[in-house]
Amino acid sequence: MFQRFAQICAAGAVLAAATTAGAETKVPFALDWKFEGPSAAYFAAVDNGHFGEAGLDVEISAGQGSLDAIPKVATGAFPMGFADINSLIKFLDQNPGAPVIAVMMVYDKPPFAIVGRKSQGVMAPKDLEGRVLGAPPPDGAWAQFPAFASANDLDVDAITVEPVGFPTREPMLAEGKVDAVTGFSFSSYLNLVRLGVPEDDISTILMADHGLALYGNAIIANTEFAAANPELVTGFLGAVAKGWADVIADPAAGAAMVQDRNPAADVALEQRRLQLAIDANVATDYALENGMGGIDAARMETALAQLAENYEFQTTPDMSLYFTDAYLPDAAMRMLK
């Protein structure tokens, strides 16, 4: 039922794109979150003409998480989107044949992190033992904690886990009610700064730097739409890479583009959020050497095995169901610097 509904919706998306008046093809793009610093690359692709050069008229919509963005693309309501590949893998395991796949890796390292207070003794993974960890139950970083604990040989029985809400997570850490929290590195860090926690008292333990091979957020596409419009998808991905190169070269301009769409945004804060995402998640050694967008097959196999420590697969994991590089432009078109 889901597959048939998705195919009908995807066909509608293809038809809508094909019948757009004028030279540019309309392509709605679903973000996973609200307009913040890391969104700047997509705004740069619009404002600096990269999408236009590819013959695309891209309308960017904010979202409410990867679990919001993935169904939008799977049903064809949006032909392209941005979402966590680990959430996509689970979605496809639970909805076999759903027409959605990752086509370009953006966060070569996911932002899943443990963010703690040095003054409360949390500077390394082992420091969590004997302390209180605040974790929102739906949090993406918390979902990876079993594999993180295994990779770092943590005694989970020695860690007190306090379920917290997203709005109270950083305030509880700032008030000393918990010693560390799970969250996205760039978001939790800056939320603590805004709450007045001294920056030299904040420790960010990025799970990708401590044993996890998992990938992060990727550009996702409706497979029916992509099959019918391969050159369009490749042009879209090339424009995204150029947008990221732009904001890496000039993060201040990127933050200003965010504020243009979100007037309530603190432009200095969003520039810092963007820079944190660039440094930790996007411009990794692998991406700088190979161009952004691709994956290492051996690493992905390890990532799937680690994901199986956090999630019980209903079917045998198959990397080809979750990611394809078939639409990526040449590496030279994806270089970040």
Tab-separated table of C-alpha atoms in Angstrom:
chain	number	residue	atom	x	y	z
A	1	MET	CA	0.000	0.000	0.000
A	2	PHE	CA	2.714	2.488	0.968
A	3	GLN	CA	4.727	1.635	-2.138
A	4	ARG	CA	1.782	2.124	-4.502
A	5	PHE	CA	0.802	5.415	-2.835
A	6	ALA	CA	4.398	6.606	-3.033
A	7	GLN	CA	4.641	5.718	-6.724
A	8	ILE	CA	1.492	7.716	-7.477
A	9	CYS	CA	2.803	10.711	-5.527
A	10	ALA	CA	6.217	10.441	-7.170
A	11	ALA	CA	4.631	10.362	-10.598
A	12	GLY	CA	2.805	13.543	-9.660
A	13	ALA	CA	6.067	15.162	-8.586
A	14	VAL	CA	7.708	14.203	-11.881
A	15	LEU	CA	4.756	15.573	-13.847
A	16	ALA	CA	4.799	18.803	-11.853
A	17	ALA	CA	8.486	19.250	-12.592
A	18	ALA	CA	8.118	18.415	-16.265
A	19	THR	CA	5.268	20.868	-16.832
A	20	THR	CA	6.814	23.869	-15.082
A	21	ALA	CA	6.545	27.002	-17.151
A	22	GLY	CA	9.770	28.738	-18.187
A	23	ALA	CA	13.323	27.507	-18.505
A	24	GLU	CA	13.814	26.401	-14.900
A	25	THR	CA	12.397	23.229	-13.391
A	26	LYS	CA	10.753	23.658	-10.005
A	27	VAL	CA	12.194	21.334	-7.370
A	28	PRO	CA	10.820	21.590	-3.819
A	29	PHE	CA	13.490	20.672	-1.246
A	30	ALA	CA	12.625	19.523	2.291
A	31	LEU	CA	15.110	20.296	5.056
A	32	ASP	CA	15.113	18.231	8.232
A	33	TRP	CA	15.068	21.246	10.550
A	34	LYS	CA	14.400	24.963	10.795
A	35	PHE	CA	16.496	27.586	9.066
A	36	GLU	CA	19.770	27.680	11.024
A	37	GLY	CA	23.470	28.017	10.227
A	38	PRO	CA	23.951	24.643	8.470
A	39	SER	CA	21.067	25.515	6.109
A	40	ALA	CA	23.198	28.298	4.634
A	41	ALA	CA	24.740	26.102	1.931
A	42	TYR	CA	21.356	25.549	0.280
A	43	PHE	CA	20.509	29.236	0.442
A	44	ALA	CA	23.911	29.982	-1.118
A	45	ALA	CA	23.084	27.592	-3.957
A	46	VAL	CA	19.967	29.707	-4.558
A	47	ASP	CA	21.363	33.197	-3.979
A	48	ASN	CA	24.639	32.643	-5.830
A	49	GLY	CA	22.888	31.196	-8.860
A	50	HIS	CA	24.120	27.606	-8.693
A	51	PHE	CA	20.666	26.060	-8.870
A	52	GLY	CA	19.732	28.499	-11.634
A	53	GLU	CA	22.796	27.525	-13.665
A	54	ALA	CA	21.605	23.925	-13.413
A	55	GLY	CA	18.182	24.950	-14.735
A	56	LEU	CA	16.497	24.562	-11.357
A	57	ASP	CA	14.089	26.716	-9.386
A	58	VAL	CA	14.493	25.321	-5.865
A	59	GLU	CA	12.087	26.193	-3.061
A	60	ILE	CA	13.500	25.254	0.363
A	61	SER	CA	11.131	24.283	3.167
A	62	ALA	CA	11.974	23.935	6.850
A	63	GLY	CA	11.243	20.667	8.637
A	64	GLN	CA	10.721	19.043	12.007
A	65	GLY	CA	13.371	16.344	11.985
A	66	SER	CA	14.491	13.513	9.728
A	67	LEU	CA	11.374	11.499	10.551
A	68	ASP	CA	9.426	14.390	9.024
A	69	ALA	CA	11.609	14.844	5.937
A	70	ILE	CA	11.907	11.178	4.907
A	71	PRO	CA	8.172	10.468	4.405
A	72	LYS	CA	7.820	13.748	2.488
A	73	VAL	CA	10.304	12.444	-0.066
A	74	ALA	CA	9.109	8.834	0.031
A	75	THR	CA	5.561	9.874	-0.886
A	76	GLY	CA	6.753	12.198	-3.629
A	77	ALA	CA	5.420	15.320	-1.942
A	78	PHE	CA	9.029	16.540	-2.194
A	79	PRO	CA	11.328	15.028	-4.840
A	80	MET	CA	14.454	15.910	-2.835
A	81	GLY	CA	15.226	16.329	0.861
A	82	PHE	CA	17.826	16.300	3.614
A	83	ALA	CA	17.804	13.699	6.385
A	84	ASP	CA	19.855	11.471	8.654
A	85	ILE	CA	20.877	8.337	6.774
A	86	ASN	CA	20.546	6.201	9.919
A	87	SER	CA	16.901	7.216	10.204
A	88	LEU	CA	16.511	6.502	6.490
A	89	ILE	CA	17.968	3.003	6.930
A	90	LYS	CA	15.452	2.235	9.679
A	91	PHE	CA	12.611	3.686	7.607
A	92	LEU	CA	13.476	1.502	4.616
A	93	ASP	CA	13.817	-1.547	6.844
A	94	GLN	CA	10.304	-0.909	8.137
A	95	ASN	CA	8.906	0.105	4.730
A	96	PRO	CA	10.578	-2.209	2.202
A	97	GLY	CA	10.456	-0.843	-1.318
A	98	ALA	CA	9.605	2.710	-0.315
A	99	PRO	CA	10.902	4.912	-3.168
A	100	VAL	CA	13.536	6.954	-1.345
A	101	ILE	CA	17.332	6.711	-1.234
A	102	ALA	CA	20.340	8.791	-0.169
A	103	VAL	CA	22.198	10.220	-3.163
A	104	MET	CA	24.823	12.499	-1.592
A	105	MET	CA	26.483	12.342	1.824
A	106	VAL	CA	26.726	15.785	3.441
A	107	TYR	CA	27.657	15.070	7.059
A	108	ASP	CA	30.601	12.726	6.512
A	109	LYS	CA	30.740	12.685	10.308
A	110	PRO	CA	27.367	12.782	12.074
A	111	PRO	CA	26.898	15.435	14.793
A	112	PHE	CA	25.860	12.815	17.376
A	113	ALA	CA	27.660	13.779	20.566
A	114	ILE	CA	27.908	13.666	24.329
A	115	VAL	CA	28.158	17.257	25.556
A	116	GLY	CA	29.309	17.647	29.151
A	117	ARG	CA	30.685	20.026	31.749
A	118	LYS	CA	34.387	19.750	32.522
A	119	SER	CA	33.680	21.191	35.963
A	120	GLN	CA	31.440	18.185	36.574
A	121	GLY	CA	34.153	15.763	35.519
A	122	VAL	CA	33.086	14.896	31.972
A	123	MET	CA	35.881	15.177	29.412
A	124	ALA	CA	36.097	11.672	27.902
A	125	PRO	CA	33.693	8.748	27.343
A	126	LYS	CA	34.842	6.841	30.464
A	127	ASP	CA	34.006	9.895	32.577
A	128	LEU	CA	30.302	9.110	32.120
A	129	GLU	CA	30.601	6.196	34.528
A	130	GLY	CA	29.340	7.238	37.937
A	131	ARG	CA	27.616	10.331	36.534
A	132	VAL	CA	24.181	11.437	35.306
A	133	LEU	CA	23.498	11.575	31.578
A	134	GLY	CA	20.479	13.539	30.365
A	135	ALA	CA	18.955	12.031	27.229
A	136	PRO	CA	15.711	12.874	25.402
A	137	PRO	CA	14.185	9.492	24.452
A	138	PRO	CA	13.590	10.483	20.760
A	139	ASP	CA	17.068	12.017	20.388
A	140	GLY	CA	19.136	10.773	17.433
A	141	ALA	CA	22.352	10.823	19.460
A	142	TRP	CA	20.758	8.843	22.274
A	143	ALA	CA	19.651	6.233	19.721
A	144	GLN	CA	23.328	5.576	18.963
A	145	PHE	CA	24.391	5.321	22.590
A	146	PRO	CA	24.449	1.481	22.847
A	147	ALA	CA	27.004	1.230	20.030
A	148	PHE	CA	28.962	4.172	21.467
A	149	ALA	CA	29.027	2.505	24.891
A	150	SER	CA	30.188	-0.767	23.336
A	151	ALA	CA	32.930	0.918	21.294
A	152	ASN	CA	34.254	2.630	24.420
A	153	ASP	CA	33.826	-0.313	26.796
A	154	LEU	CA	31.524	1.650	29.088
A	155	ASP	CA	29.848	0.083	32.100
A	156	VAL	CA	26.322	1.257	31.310
A	157	ASP	CA	25.089	0.107	34.721
A	158	ALA	CA	27.386	2.708	36.246
A	159	ILE	CA	25.736	5.520	34.249
A	160	THR	CA	22.513	7.064	35.528
A	161	VAL	CA	20.366	8.001	32.530
A	162	GLU	CA	17.869	10.787	33.170
A	163	PRO	CA	15.141	11.115	30.501
A	164	VAL	CA	14.798	14.808	29.655
A	165	GLY	CA	12.835	16.857	27.155
A	166	PHE	CA	14.472	18.699	24.275
A	167	PRO	CA	13.634	22.140	25.742
A	168	THR	CA	15.035	21.220	29.177
A	169	ARG	CA	18.134	19.285	28.061
A	170	GLU	CA	20.725	22.095	28.006
A	171	PRO	CA	19.136	24.101	30.858
A	172	MET	CA	19.450	21.044	33.125
A	173	LEU	CA	23.128	20.720	32.188
A	174	ALA	CA	23.691	24.438	32.703
A	175	GLU	CA	22.086	24.179	36.149
A	176	GLY	CA	24.183	21.135	37.100
A	177	LYS	CA	21.183	18.808	37.364
A	178	VAL	CA	22.878	16.409	34.939
A	179	ASP	CA	26.582	16.033	34.147
A	180	ALA	CA	26.270	15.556	30.377
A	181	VAL	CA	23.617	15.259	27.672
A	182	THR	CA	23.215	13.539	24.320
A	183	GLY	CA	22.605	15.823	21.363
A	184	PHE	CA	23.897	17.333	18.141
A	185	SER	CA	27.352	18.780	18.735
A	186	PHE	CA	26.816	22.207	17.187
A	187	SER	CA	23.338	22.724	18.639
A	188	SER	CA	23.907	21.628	22.244
A	189	TYR	CA	27.221	23.462	22.451
A	190	LEU	CA	25.787	26.790	21.343
A	191	ASN	CA	22.656	26.369	23.448
A	192	LEU	CA	24.901	26.071	26.501
A	193	VAL	CA	26.852	29.156	25.492
A	194	ARG	CA	23.609	31.109	25.213
A	195	LEU	CA	22.714	29.947	28.713
A	196	GLY	CA	25.923	31.438	30.055
A	197	VAL	CA	28.045	28.314	30.483
A	198	PRO	CA	31.718	29.271	29.979
A	199	GLU	CA	33.004	27.810	26.744
A	200	ASP	CA	36.128	26.439	28.404
A	201	ASP	CA	33.851	24.405	30.689
A	202	ILE	CA	32.078	22.637	27.821
A	203	SER	CA	33.335	19.283	26.540
A	204	THR	CA	32.091	17.949	23.205
A	205	ILE	CA	32.637	14.228	22.746
A	206	LEU	CA	31.822	13.555	19.089
A	207	MET	CA	30.780	9.929	18.742
A	208	ALA	CA	32.420	9.736	15.309
A	209	ASP	CA	35.762	10.488	16.954
A	210	HIS	CA	35.245	7.785	19.565
A	211	GLY	CA	34.604	4.542	17.763
A	212	LEU	CA	31.455	5.076	15.695
A	213	ALA	CA	31.720	4.635	11.919
A	214	LEU	CA	28.201	5.960	11.315
A	215	TYR	CA	27.490	8.508	8.629
A	216	GLY	CA	25.194	11.489	9.170
A	217	ASN	CA	22.788	13.556	7.104
A	218	ALA	CA	22.532	13.156	3.355
A	219	ILE	CA	20.616	14.520	0.395
A	220	ILE	CA	17.814	12.059	-0.270
A	221	ALA	CA	15.751	11.632	-3.424
A	222	ASN	CA	12.528	9.998	-4.457
A	223	THR	CA	13.730	7.090	-6.594
A	224	GLU	CA	10.916	7.417	-9.141
A	225	PHE	CA	11.711	11.092	-9.600
A	226	ALA	CA	15.457	10.454	-9.821
A	227	ALA	CA	15.087	7.674	-12.389
A	228	ALA	CA	12.965	9.939	-14.566
A	229	ASN	CA	15.240	12.972	-14.120
A	230	PRO	CA	18.838	11.779	-13.664
A	231	GLU	CA	20.493	14.879	-15.150
A	232	LEU	CA	18.305	17.131	-13.020
A	233	VAL	CA	19.333	15.291	-9.841
A	234	THR	CA	23.012	15.444	-10.798
A	235	GLY	CA	22.680	19.180	-11.436
A	236	PHE	CA	21.002	19.612	-8.079
A	237	LEU	CA	23.832	17.808	-6.276
A	238	GLY	CA	26.490	19.801	-8.087
A	239	ALA	CA	24.776	23.029	-7.034
A	240	VAL	CA	24.630	21.854	-3.415
A	241	ALA	CA	28.377	21.141	-3.451
A	242	LYS	CA	29.030	24.639	-4.806
A	243	GLY	CA	26.795	26.101	-2.099
A	244	TRP	CA	28.824	24.347	0.584
A	245	ALA	CA	32.069	25.547	-0.986
A	246	ASP	CA	30.696	29.105	-0.897
A	247	VAL	CA	29.821	29.079	2.795
A	248	ILE	CA	33.069	27.350	3.721
A	249	ALA	CA	34.883	30.224	2.022
A	250	ASP	CA	32.612	32.884	3.581
A	251	PRO	CA	30.629	31.682	6.613
A	252	ALA	CA	29.547	35.246	7.466
A	253	ALA	CA	27.787	35.587	4.111
A	254	GLY	CA	26.135	32.226	4.699
A	255	ALA	CA	24.851	33.288	8.109
A	256	ALA	CA	23.442	36.472	6.569
A	257	MET	CA	21.525	34.326	4.069
A	258	VAL	CA	20.024	32.405	6.975
A	259	GLN	CA	18.928	35.630	8.634
A	260	ASP	CA	17.321	36.755	5.348
A	261	ARG	CA	14.978	33.757	5.639
A	262	ASN	CA	14.756	33.756	9.427
A	263	PRO	CA	14.789	37.388	10.655
A	264	ALA	CA	14.665	36.238	14.291
A	265	ALA	CA	17.995	34.444	13.903
A	266	ASP	CA	21.078	35.748	15.697
A	267	VAL	CA	23.456	36.099	12.750
A	268	ALA	CA	26.617	35.791	14.877
A	269	LEU	CA	25.278	32.664	16.580
A	270	GLU	CA	24.260	31.082	13.278
A	271	GLN	CA	27.673	31.819	11.813
A	272	ARG	CA	29.228	29.932	14.711
A	273	ARG	CA	26.744	27.073	14.292
A	274	LEU	CA	27.615	26.897	10.606
A	275	GLN	CA	31.347	26.931	11.309
A	276	LEU	CA	31.021	24.164	13.886
A	277	ALA	CA	29.134	22.007	11.366
A	278	ILE	CA	31.730	22.714	8.673
A	279	ASP	CA	34.681	21.852	10.897
A	280	ALA	CA	33.282	18.729	12.563
A	281	ASN	CA	30.826	17.267	10.072
A	282	VAL	CA	31.259	18.471	6.485
A	283	ALA	CA	34.864	19.409	5.656
A	284	THR	CA	36.392	16.182	6.940
A	285	ASP	CA	39.708	14.815	5.692
A	286	TYR	CA	37.823	12.319	3.510
A	287	ALA	CA	35.558	14.951	1.956
A	288	LEU	CA	38.407	17.394	1.361
A	289	GLU	CA	40.444	14.705	-0.400
A	290	ASN	CA	37.681	13.004	-2.385
A	291	GLY	CA	35.052	15.697	-2.762
A	292	MET	CA	31.878	15.751	-0.728
A	293	GLY	CA	29.068	13.330	-1.322
A	294	GLY	CA	30.493	9.844	-1.555
A	295	ILE	CA	30.923	7.090	1.014
A	296	ASP	CA	33.502	4.434	1.773
A	297	ALA	CA	31.909	0.997	1.322
A	298	ALA	CA	33.934	-0.695	4.051
A	299	ARG	CA	33.106	2.040	6.525
A	300	MET	CA	29.403	1.792	5.655
A	301	GLU	CA	29.463	-1.952	6.313
A	302	THR	CA	30.963	-1.260	9.748
A	303	ALA	CA	28.357	1.447	10.294
A	304	LEU	CA	25.542	-0.987	9.503
A	305	ALA	CA	26.966	-3.482	11.990
A	306	GLN	CA	27.107	-0.775	14.653
A	307	LEU	CA	23.598	0.350	13.817
A	308	ALA	CA	22.478	-3.226	14.447
A	309	GLU	CA	23.668	-2.790	18.047
A	310	ASN	CA	21.083	-0.023	18.447
A	311	TYR	CA	18.311	-1.380	16.241
A	312	GLU	CA	16.904	-4.826	15.415
A	313	PHE	CA	16.698	-5.143	11.639
A	314	GLN	CA	13.634	-6.858	10.198
A	315	THR	CA	15.489	-7.702	6.989
A	316	THR	CA	19.152	-8.246	6.139
A	317	PRO	CA	20.842	-4.845	5.790
A	318	ASP	CA	21.823	-4.046	2.197
A	319	MET	CA	23.888	-0.916	1.581
A	320	SER	CA	22.625	-0.585	-1.999
A	321	LEU	CA	19.093	0.016	-0.712
A	322	TYR	CA	20.132	3.060	1.292
A	323	PHE	CA	22.731	4.915	-0.781
A	324	THR	CA	23.678	5.305	-4.426
A	325	ASP	CA	26.415	7.373	-6.027
A	326	ALA	CA	24.838	7.023	-9.471
A	327	TYR	CA	23.727	10.665	-9.552
A	328	LEU	CA	26.842	12.288	-8.130
A	329	PRO	CA	28.696	14.699	-10.429
A	330	ASP	CA	32.398	14.155	-11.043
A	331	ALA	CA	34.602	14.552	-7.962
A	332	ALA	CA	36.106	17.745	-9.392
A	333	MET	CA	32.634	19.295	-9.234
A	334	ARG	CA	32.304	18.342	-5.552
A	335	MET	CA	35.529	19.711	-4.123
A	336	LEU	CA	34.980	21.958	-1.113
A	337	LYS	CA	38.114	24.125	-1.391
